[in-house]
């Protein structure tokens, strides 16, 4: 009996020791409107966060946890954190103190281990004066009130979510941000276009948050850039995807959508961040031209990418990508290649190839937008000034055509370089805009 009690006590002691967690790493990212600090844990742990004033300090008490990393290695430049220090509290608890140089709105939450990452404790410090961090998006072009076409460029992943990992420690989040920045530069040089980067640096944004930013900036098109991995390293080639309101068009499309949608597991999306009216969104998509426009622009992009890279699929594929679920913005996702493939990973990491891929995406989007410009834009106005084309049919006369299109006969003749009144069946006329 005595031995049984001793065994039970030893079991309780071992179980108690196993319940203690270690902080084995601390990571920090700066976003335009907040700073995120992530504590990587060896197991789950309870915590409490509170604020002390004069001076301002953010205090984090973590139950039954030990610090096994160096806080002094954190890069605190361009953050509201002046210093991070720690202490042992009540024997087994860990206290983290962040001395602040500016006021913030702190929020914290725990994340349970999943297939993408281990247990974590996340602290988000939101700037109280974040208006200056919002990027300026041109709403109008120089000619009167005719606005620019706004292209929202989304570099996938970021921050604690590196995305797919390739040989040589290559990270998807770095490759796609470089391509996104080059694409942004190309559109900036175009008259009538106003690009905006959804992610401007190395920080995490939820999938819904990316869609929300595009909508806040009144985007006419959303393009998300990725370089994913596949189960087989020999998989290669670029692809373009649009949203599917039903099933995926292939097994690979379904697999990639599941991988991309799992990004929120890494970033810590909570239940309150989920879509409340997802079914309604999909219903709206099926009743509007948004999805059709997505497929059309995706086709144009795919044709241009074909000149730069081998295509994984010859057609635009579809799957349930959460980042594409905007009911009012045509949205595409471009997989620039498989970073899990050694050859493609090496190519994707070079500046020359990143520029070629950005140029191909730019050419495809630009081609579509020049042919189908949103109303009220400078591009639409310029297109209207070039007039419409009319093919002369049997029985047509110049005066009758002029009357039909409500233009003067002299304007119709001068526009088409006609001196007399002779016309031929099948001849094409440009009808000037009125």
Short mmCIF file of C-alpha atoms in Angstrom, two decimals:
data_model
loop_
_atom_site.label_atom_id
_atom_site.label_comp_id
_atom_site.label_asym_id
_atom_site.label_seq_id
_atom_site.Cartn_x
_atom_site.Cartn_y
_atom_site.Cartn_z
CA UNK A 1 0.00 0.00 0.00
CA UNK A 2 2.85 2.35 0.87
CA UNK A 3 4.51 1.70 -2.43
CA UNK A 4 1.24 2.46 -4.24
CA UNK A 5 0.97 5.85 -2.51
CA UNK A 6 4.61 6.64 -3.29
CA UNK A 7 3.99 5.73 -6.93
CA UNK A 8 0.89 7.93 -7.06
CA UNK A 9 2.74 10.88 -5.52
CA UNK A 10 5.60 10.46 -7.98
CA UNK A 11 3.08 10.31 -10.82
CA UNK A 12 1.47 13.56 -9.66
CA UNK A 13 4.88 15.21 -9.42
CA UNK A 14 5.82 14.07 -12.93
CA UNK A 15 2.46 15.19 -14.30
CA UNK A 16 2.87 18.57 -12.60
CA UNK A 17 6.34 18.99 -14.06
CA UNK A 18 5.05 18.04 -17.50
CA UNK A 19 2.37 20.71 -17.29
CA UNK A 20 4.95 23.48 -16.89
CA UNK A 21 5.71 25.28 -20.16
CA UNK A 22 8.82 26.96 -21.49
CA UNK A 23 9.01 30.05 -23.68
CA UNK A 24 11.58 28.78 -26.17
CA UNK A 25 11.41 31.71 -28.60
CA UNK A 26 10.03 35.26 -28.83
CA UNK A 27 9.39 36.92 -32.18
CA UNK A 28 8.25 40.42 -33.12
CA UNK A 29 6.80 42.01 -36.27
CA UNK A 30 5.89 45.59 -37.04
CA UNK A 31 2.78 46.26 -39.19
CA UNK A 32 1.51 49.68 -40.36
CA UNK A 33 -1.00 49.94 -37.52
CA UNK A 34 0.23 47.56 -34.82
CA UNK A 35 3.12 45.57 -33.37
CA UNK A 36 2.77 41.82 -32.84
CA UNK A 37 4.82 39.90 -30.28
CA UNK A 38 4.62 36.08 -30.37
CA UNK A 39 5.82 33.86 -27.53
CA UNK A 40 6.48 30.28 -28.69
CA UNK A 41 5.64 27.78 -25.93
CA UNK A 42 6.41 24.12 -25.38
CA UNK A 43 2.85 23.60 -24.12
CA UNK A 44 -0.38 25.45 -23.28
CA UNK A 45 -0.35 28.04 -20.50
CA UNK A 46 -2.77 30.54 -18.97
CA UNK A 47 -1.96 34.25 -18.95
CA UNK A 48 -3.18 37.65 -17.81
CA UNK A 49 -2.41 41.01 -19.43
CA UNK A 50 -2.81 44.45 -17.85
CA UNK A 51 -1.49 48.00 -18.26
CA UNK A 52 0.39 50.15 -15.74
CA UNK A 53 0.71 53.92 -16.15
CA UNK A 54 3.30 56.60 -15.34
CA UNK A 55 5.31 55.30 -17.07
CA UNK A 56 3.27 53.14 -19.46
CA UNK A 57 4.01 49.43 -19.18
CA UNK A 58 2.31 46.38 -20.65
CA UNK A 59 2.50 43.53 -18.15
CA UNK A 60 2.01 39.89 -19.09
CA UNK A 61 1.79 37.25 -16.36
CA UNK A 62 2.11 33.67 -17.65
CA UNK A 63 1.20 30.85 -15.25
CA UNK A 64 3.70 28.07 -14.49
CA UNK A 65 6.05 29.04 -17.31
CA UNK A 66 9.80 29.57 -17.61
CA UNK A 67 11.73 31.81 -19.99
CA UNK A 68 14.31 29.87 -22.00
CA UNK A 69 15.31 32.54 -24.55
CA UNK A 70 16.96 35.96 -24.63
CA UNK A 71 14.62 38.97 -24.78
CA UNK A 72 17.46 41.38 -25.53
CA UNK A 73 17.72 39.98 -29.08
CA UNK A 74 14.35 41.49 -30.10
CA UNK A 75 14.59 44.26 -32.72
CA UNK A 76 12.54 47.08 -31.22
CA UNK A 77 13.32 49.78 -33.81
CA UNK A 78 10.23 51.49 -35.26
CA UNK A 79 8.00 49.99 -32.56
CA UNK A 80 6.34 51.62 -29.52
CA UNK A 81 8.27 49.21 -27.25
CA UNK A 82 11.30 50.73 -25.55
CA UNK A 83 12.42 47.67 -23.61
CA UNK A 84 11.27 44.14 -22.75
CA UNK A 85 12.26 42.56 -19.42
CA UNK A 86 11.24 39.55 -17.37
CA UNK A 87 11.05 38.28 -13.81
CA UNK A 88 9.98 35.19 -11.90
CA UNK A 89 6.76 35.69 -9.95
CA UNK A 90 5.38 33.58 -7.10
CA UNK A 91 7.96 30.89 -7.64
CA UNK A 92 6.70 29.31 -10.88
CA UNK A 93 5.07 32.09 -12.89
CA UNK A 94 6.70 34.29 -15.53
CA UNK A 95 6.18 38.06 -15.70
CA UNK A 96 7.01 39.90 -18.94
CA UNK A 97 7.11 43.70 -18.80
CA UNK A 98 7.15 45.83 -21.94
CA UNK A 99 8.20 49.43 -21.26
CA UNK A 100 6.42 51.62 -23.80
CA UNK A 101 7.47 54.82 -25.54
CA UNK A 102 3.94 55.43 -26.89
CA UNK A 103 0.38 54.60 -25.87
CA UNK A 104 -1.18 51.50 -27.44
CA UNK A 105 -4.31 49.38 -27.24
CA UNK A 106 -3.09 45.90 -26.20
CA UNK A 107 -4.83 42.62 -26.96
CA UNK A 108 -3.66 39.10 -26.21
CA UNK A 109 -4.77 35.56 -26.95
CA UNK A 110 -3.46 32.00 -26.81
CA UNK A 111 -3.18 29.65 -29.76
CA UNK A 112 -3.25 25.88 -29.36
CA UNK A 113 -0.74 23.76 -31.25
CA UNK A 114 -1.81 22.62 -34.71
CA UNK A 115 -0.21 21.00 -37.74
CA UNK A 116 1.31 24.34 -38.78
CA UNK A 117 2.75 25.60 -35.47
CA UNK A 118 3.10 24.87 -31.76
CA UNK A 119 1.44 26.52 -28.75
CA UNK A 120 1.77 30.29 -28.80
CA UNK A 121 0.87 33.38 -26.83
CA UNK A 122 0.21 36.41 -29.04
CA UNK A 123 0.23 40.06 -27.95
CA UNK A 124 -0.97 42.68 -30.44
CA UNK A 125 -0.20 46.33 -29.60
CA UNK A 126 -2.42 48.56 -31.75
CA UNK A 127 -1.27 52.13 -32.35
CA UNK A 128 -3.66 54.74 -30.99
CA UNK A 129 -2.84 57.16 -33.82
CA UNK A 130 -2.67 54.88 -36.85
CA UNK A 131 -4.19 57.17 -39.49
CA UNK A 132 -0.79 58.24 -40.83
CA UNK A 133 0.06 54.63 -41.59
CA UNK A 134 -2.71 54.24 -44.17
CA UNK A 135 -1.33 54.31 -47.73
CA UNK A 136 -2.50 57.10 -49.99
CA UNK A 137 -4.48 55.77 -52.93
CA UNK A 138 -5.16 58.08 -55.86
CA UNK A 139 -8.90 58.39 -56.30
CA UNK A 140 -8.84 60.68 -59.35
CA UNK A 141 -6.61 61.17 -62.35
CA UNK A 142 -5.46 64.55 -63.59
CA UNK A 143 -8.18 64.92 -66.22
CA UNK A 144 -11.15 66.35 -64.33
CA UNK A 145 -12.89 63.89 -62.03
CA UNK A 146 -11.95 60.79 -63.98
CA UNK A 147 -10.50 58.37 -61.46
CA UNK A 148 -7.70 55.84 -61.68
CA UNK A 149 -8.22 52.07 -61.77
CA UNK A 150 -7.19 50.78 -58.35
CA UNK A 151 -5.28 47.49 -58.32
CA UNK A 152 -4.93 45.82 -54.90
CA UNK A 153 -1.74 43.73 -54.86
CA UNK A 154 -1.61 41.12 -52.11
CA UNK A 155 1.66 39.39 -51.21
CA UNK A 156 0.64 36.15 -49.52
CA UNK A 157 1.53 35.16 -45.94
CA UNK A 158 3.93 37.31 -43.85
CA UNK A 159 5.11 37.71 -40.27
CA UNK A 160 4.89 34.52 -38.23
CA UNK A 161 3.38 32.82 -41.29
CA UNK A 162 6.31 32.19 -43.68
CA UNK A 163 4.13 30.33 -46.16
CA UNK A 164 5.72 27.45 -48.02
CA UNK A 165 9.37 26.67 -47.36
CA UNK A 166 11.79 25.70 -50.10
CA UNK A 167 15.34 24.37 -50.24
CA UNK A 168 18.06 26.74 -49.09
CA UNK A 169 15.75 28.23 -46.42
CA UNK A 170 13.78 30.08 -49.09
CA UNK A 171 10.47 31.42 -47.77
CA UNK A 172 7.34 32.05 -49.80
CA UNK A 173 6.55 35.27 -47.94
CA UNK A 174 9.85 36.87 -49.06
CA UNK A 175 9.62 35.82 -52.71
CA UNK A 176 6.04 36.98 -53.22
CA UNK A 177 6.61 40.33 -51.48
CA UNK A 178 9.45 41.05 -53.91
CA UNK A 179 7.20 40.22 -56.90
CA UNK A 180 4.35 42.29 -55.42
CA UNK A 181 6.61 45.33 -54.98
CA UNK A 182 7.81 45.07 -58.58
CA UNK A 183 4.21 44.75 -59.81
CA UNK A 184 3.33 47.82 -57.75
CA UNK A 185 6.21 49.75 -59.37
CA UNK A 186 5.04 48.82 -62.88
CA UNK A 187 1.47 50.00 -62.28
CA UNK A 188 2.71 53.20 -60.67
CA UNK A 189 4.39 54.05 -63.97
CA UNK A 190 1.09 53.58 -65.88
CA UNK A 191 -1.21 56.53 -66.46
CA UNK A 192 -4.70 55.83 -65.18
CA UNK A 193 -3.73 53.12 -62.67
CA UNK A 194 -3.31 53.42 -58.89
CA UNK A 195 -1.75 50.31 -57.30
CA UNK A 196 -1.92 49.64 -53.57
CA UNK A 197 0.03 47.00 -51.64
CA UNK A 198 -2.08 45.04 -49.16
CA UNK A 199 1.05 43.91 -47.28
CA UNK A 200 3.94 46.39 -47.38
CA UNK A 201 6.34 44.49 -45.09
CA UNK A 202 6.94 41.33 -43.10
CA UNK A 203 3.83 41.07 -40.93
CA UNK A 204 0.70 38.93 -40.72
CA UNK A 205 -2.74 39.85 -42.10
CA UNK A 206 -5.71 37.51 -41.88
CA UNK A 207 -7.34 36.33 -45.11
CA UNK A 208 -10.51 38.28 -44.35
CA UNK A 209 -8.37 41.28 -43.38
CA UNK A 210 -6.78 41.28 -46.84
CA UNK A 211 -10.19 41.36 -48.50
CA UNK A 212 -11.33 44.10 -46.14
CA UNK A 213 -8.31 46.27 -46.96
CA UNK A 214 -9.00 45.91 -50.68
CA UNK A 215 -12.60 46.96 -50.14
CA UNK A 216 -11.63 49.91 -47.91
CA UNK A 217 -9.34 51.14 -50.68
CA UNK A 218 -12.14 50.73 -53.24
CA UNK A 219 -10.12 48.35 -55.39
CA UNK A 220 -11.29 47.49 -58.90
CA UNK A 221 -9.23 44.29 -58.92
CA UNK A 222 -7.56 42.11 -56.29
CA UNK A 223 -4.54 39.96 -57.18
CA UNK A 224 -2.98 37.67 -54.56
CA UNK A 225 0.55 36.42 -55.28
CA UNK A 226 1.90 33.09 -53.99
CA UNK A 227 4.65 30.50 -54.52
CA UNK A 228 3.30 27.37 -52.88
CA UNK A 229 4.56 23.87 -52.15
CA UNK A 230 3.21 20.49 -53.13
CA UNK A 231 3.54 16.99 -51.69
CA UNK A 232 5.81 15.95 -54.58
CA UNK A 233 8.97 18.03 -55.09
CA UNK A 234 8.87 17.38 -58.83
CA UNK A 235 5.61 19.38 -59.13
CA UNK A 236 6.31 22.58 -61.06
CA UNK A 237 4.73 25.34 -63.11
CA UNK A 238 2.74 28.53 -62.59
CA UNK A 239 -1.05 28.67 -62.20
CA UNK A 240 -3.84 31.20 -61.96
CA UNK A 241 -6.90 30.62 -59.76
CA UNK A 242 -10.32 32.15 -59.30
CA UNK A 243 -12.91 31.38 -56.66
CA UNK A 244 -15.16 28.37 -56.98
CA UNK A 245 -18.64 28.56 -55.47
CA UNK A 246 -18.92 24.77 -55.61
CA UNK A 247 -16.13 22.21 -55.88
CA UNK A 248 -12.51 22.59 -56.96
CA UNK A 249 -11.66 22.03 -60.62
CA UNK A 250 -8.84 19.60 -59.75
CA UNK A 251 -7.29 17.72 -56.85
CA UNK A 252 -4.27 20.04 -56.96
CA UNK A 253 -6.52 23.12 -56.82
CA UNK A 254 -8.34 21.73 -53.78
CA UNK A 255 -5.04 20.88 -52.06
CA UNK A 256 -3.55 24.33 -52.65
CA UNK A 257 -6.72 26.08 -51.48
CA UNK A 258 -6.66 24.06 -48.26
CA UNK A 259 -3.00 24.99 -47.73
CA UNK A 260 -3.59 28.68 -48.36
CA UNK A 261 -6.69 28.78 -46.18
CA UNK A 262 -4.68 27.22 -43.33
CA UNK A 263 -2.66 30.46 -43.12
CA UNK A 264 -5.20 31.71 -40.58
CA UNK A 265 -4.24 28.85 -38.25
CA UNK A 266 -0.72 30.26 -38.07
CA UNK A 267 -1.82 33.86 -37.68
CA UNK A 268 -4.35 33.16 -34.97
CA UNK A 269 -7.71 34.06 -36.45
CA UNK A 270 -10.33 33.74 -33.75
CA UNK A 271 -13.97 32.80 -34.10
CA UNK A 272 -15.00 36.48 -34.15
CA UNK A 273 -12.88 37.00 -37.28
CA UNK A 274 -14.78 34.45 -39.37
CA UNK A 275 -17.31 35.33 -42.04
CA UNK A 276 -20.82 35.47 -40.62
CA UNK A 277 -22.58 35.56 -44.00
CA UNK A 278 -20.36 33.32 -46.10
CA UNK A 279 -23.33 31.58 -47.71
CA UNK A 280 -24.76 34.97 -48.67
CA UNK A 281 -21.46 36.06 -50.16
CA UNK A 282 -21.30 32.97 -52.36
CA UNK A 283 -24.90 33.50 -53.41
CA UNK A 284 -24.09 37.09 -54.38
CA UNK A 285 -21.09 35.90 -56.38
CA UNK A 286 -23.23 33.49 -58.35
CA UNK A 287 -25.67 36.29 -59.23
CA UNK A 288 -23.16 38.93 -60.33
CA UNK A 289 -20.51 39.31 -62.99
CA UNK A 290 -17.67 39.38 -60.44
CA UNK A 291 -16.69 35.76 -60.90
CA UNK A 292 -16.93 36.01 -64.69
CA UNK A 293 -14.63 39.04 -64.65
CA UNK A 294 -12.21 37.14 -62.39
CA UNK A 295 -12.03 34.29 -64.88
CA UNK A 296 -11.50 36.68 -67.80
CA UNK A 297 -8.68 38.65 -66.19
CA UNK A 298 -7.18 35.38 -64.95
CA UNK A 299 -7.11 34.08 -68.53
CA UNK A 300 -5.27 37.19 -69.70
CA UNK A 301 -2.70 36.84 -66.91
CA UNK A 302 -2.22 33.14 -67.65
CA UNK A 303 -1.52 33.86 -71.34
CA UNK A 304 1.24 36.31 -70.41
CA UNK A 305 2.72 34.11 -67.69
CA UNK A 306 2.99 31.37 -70.33
CA UNK A 307 5.71 33.48 -71.98
CA UNK A 308 7.79 33.45 -68.77
CA UNK A 309 7.21 30.12 -67.06
CA UNK A 310 5.95 26.63 -67.72
CA UNK A 311 2.25 26.44 -66.87
CA UNK A 312 1.09 23.86 -64.35
CA UNK A 313 -2.39 24.06 -65.91
CA UNK A 314 -3.35 25.63 -69.25
CA UNK A 315 -6.64 27.06 -67.94
CA UNK A 316 -7.65 29.21 -64.99
CA UNK A 317 -8.51 26.80 -62.17
CA UNK A 318 -11.05 27.31 -59.40
CA UNK A 319 -11.21 26.37 -55.73
CA UNK A 320 -12.52 27.75 -52.44
CA UNK A 321 -9.70 30.20 -51.68
CA UNK A 322 -10.86 32.28 -48.71
CA UNK A 323 -8.80 35.30 -49.77
CA UNK A 324 -10.78 35.53 -53.04
CA UNK A 325 -14.25 35.67 -51.47
CA UNK A 326 -15.06 39.32 -52.22
CA UNK A 327 -18.52 39.53 -53.79
CA UNK A 328 -17.89 42.92 -55.41
CA UNK A 329 -14.21 42.83 -56.48
CA UNK A 330 -12.89 40.60 -59.29
CA UNK A 331 -10.17 38.56 -57.58
CA UNK A 332 -7.47 36.17 -58.77
CA UNK A 333 -4.66 34.23 -57.11
CA UNK A 334 -1.41 33.70 -59.01
CA UNK A 335 0.83 30.79 -58.04
CA UNK A 336 4.14 31.95 -59.52
CA UNK A 337 5.66 28.48 -59.13
CA UNK A 338 6.34 25.73 -56.62
CA UNK A 339 8.95 26.80 -54.10
CA UNK A 340 9.13 23.14 -53.04
CA UNK A 341 10.70 22.34 -56.42
CA UNK A 342 14.50 22.90 -56.17
CA UNK A 343 14.80 24.29 -59.70
CA UNK A 344 11.83 26.63 -59.40
CA UNK A 345 12.83 27.71 -55.88
CA UNK A 346 16.22 28.86 -57.18
CA UNK A 347 14.58 30.70 -60.09
CA UNK A 348 11.92 32.34 -57.92
CA UNK A 349 14.61 33.73 -55.61
CA UNK A 350 16.37 35.70 -58.36
CA UNK A 351 15.57 39.36 -58.95
CA UNK A 352 15.55 38.91 -62.73
CA UNK A 353 12.90 36.18 -62.63
CA UNK A 354 10.80 38.08 -60.08
CA UNK A 355 10.77 41.05 -62.46
CA UNK A 356 9.80 38.83 -65.42
CA UNK A 357 6.93 37.31 -63.45
CA UNK A 358 5.73 40.74 -62.26
CA UNK A 359 5.87 42.03 -65.86
CA UNK A 360 3.77 39.10 -67.08
CA UNK A 361 1.12 39.62 -64.39
CA UNK A 362 1.15 43.36 -65.10
CA UNK A 363 0.70 42.85 -68.85
CA UNK A 364 -2.24 40.48 -68.34
CA UNK A 365 -4.09 42.74 -65.91
CA UNK A 366 -3.38 45.86 -67.94
CA UNK A 367 -4.60 44.21 -71.15
CA UNK A 368 -7.88 43.20 -69.51
CA UNK A 369 -8.43 46.61 -67.90
CA UNK A 370 -7.75 48.51 -71.12
CA UNK A 371 -10.40 46.38 -72.84
CA UNK A 372 -12.88 46.42 -69.91
CA UNK A 373 -12.26 49.61 -67.90
CA UNK A 374 -14.58 50.37 -64.96
CA UNK A 375 -16.97 53.25 -65.65
CA UNK A 376 -15.87 56.67 -64.48
CA UNK A 377 -12.18 55.94 -64.92
CA UNK A 378 -9.69 57.78 -67.10
CA UNK A 379 -9.08 54.57 -69.05
CA UNK A 380 -12.82 54.26 -69.81
CA UNK A 381 -12.94 57.92 -70.90
CA UNK A 382 -9.96 57.49 -73.21
CA UNK A 383 -11.51 54.39 -74.72
CA UNK A 384 -14.79 56.24 -75.35
CA UNK A 385 -12.95 59.05 -77.16
CA UNK A 386 -11.68 56.56 -79.71
CA UNK A 387 -15.31 55.86 -80.65
CA UNK A 388 -16.99 52.65 -81.75
CA UNK A 389 -16.61 50.68 -84.95
CA UNK A 390 -19.44 50.17 -87.42
CA UNK A 391 -19.47 47.89 -90.51
CA UNK A 392 -21.44 49.28 -93.44
CA UNK A 393 -24.35 47.13 -94.54
CA UNK A 394 -26.37 47.08 -97.75
CA UNK A 395 -28.62 50.16 -98.03
CA UNK A 396 -26.55 52.31 -95.65
CA UNK A 397 -25.79 55.93 -96.45
CA UNK A 398 -23.40 58.30 -94.70
CA UNK A 399 -26.20 60.68 -93.77
CA UNK A 400 -28.32 57.83 -92.43
CA UNK A 401 -25.44 56.47 -90.34
CA UNK A 402 -24.72 59.96 -88.98
CA UNK A 403 -28.38 60.42 -88.02
CA UNK A 404 -28.54 56.95 -86.43
CA UNK A 405 -25.54 57.60 -84.17
CA UNK A 406 -26.44 61.26 -83.51
CA UNK A 407 -23.25 62.74 -85.00
CA UNK A 408 -22.90 65.39 -87.67
CA UNK A 409 -22.20 64.25 -91.22
CA UNK A 410 -19.10 66.44 -91.44
CA UNK A 411 -17.66 64.96 -88.19
CA UNK A 412 -18.33 61.42 -89.39
CA UNK A 413 -16.58 62.11 -92.71
CA UNK A 414 -13.58 63.88 -91.18
CA UNK A 415 -13.11 61.16 -88.57
CA UNK A 416 -12.92 58.53 -91.31
CA UNK A 417 -11.05 60.62 -93.91
CA UNK A 418 -13.95 60.54 -96.39
CA UNK A 419 -14.17 63.43 -98.88
CA UNK A 420 -17.17 62.49 -101.00
CA UNK A 421 -20.20 60.36 -100.20
CA UNK A 422 -19.14 57.03 -101.70
CA UNK A 423 -19.08 54.05 -99.29
CA UNK A 424 -18.93 50.26 -99.76
CA UNK A 425 -20.67 47.34 -98.09
CA UNK A 426 -18.29 45.78 -95.54
CA UNK A 427 -16.32 49.02 -95.08
CA UNK A 428 -15.58 49.80 -91.44
CA UNK A 429 -16.30 53.26 -90.02
CA UNK A 430 -15.24 54.76 -86.72
CA UNK A 431 -18.22 56.41 -85.03
CA UNK A 432 -16.82 59.30 -82.92
CA UNK A 433 -17.96 59.59 -79.32
CA UNK A 434 -20.68 62.14 -78.64
#
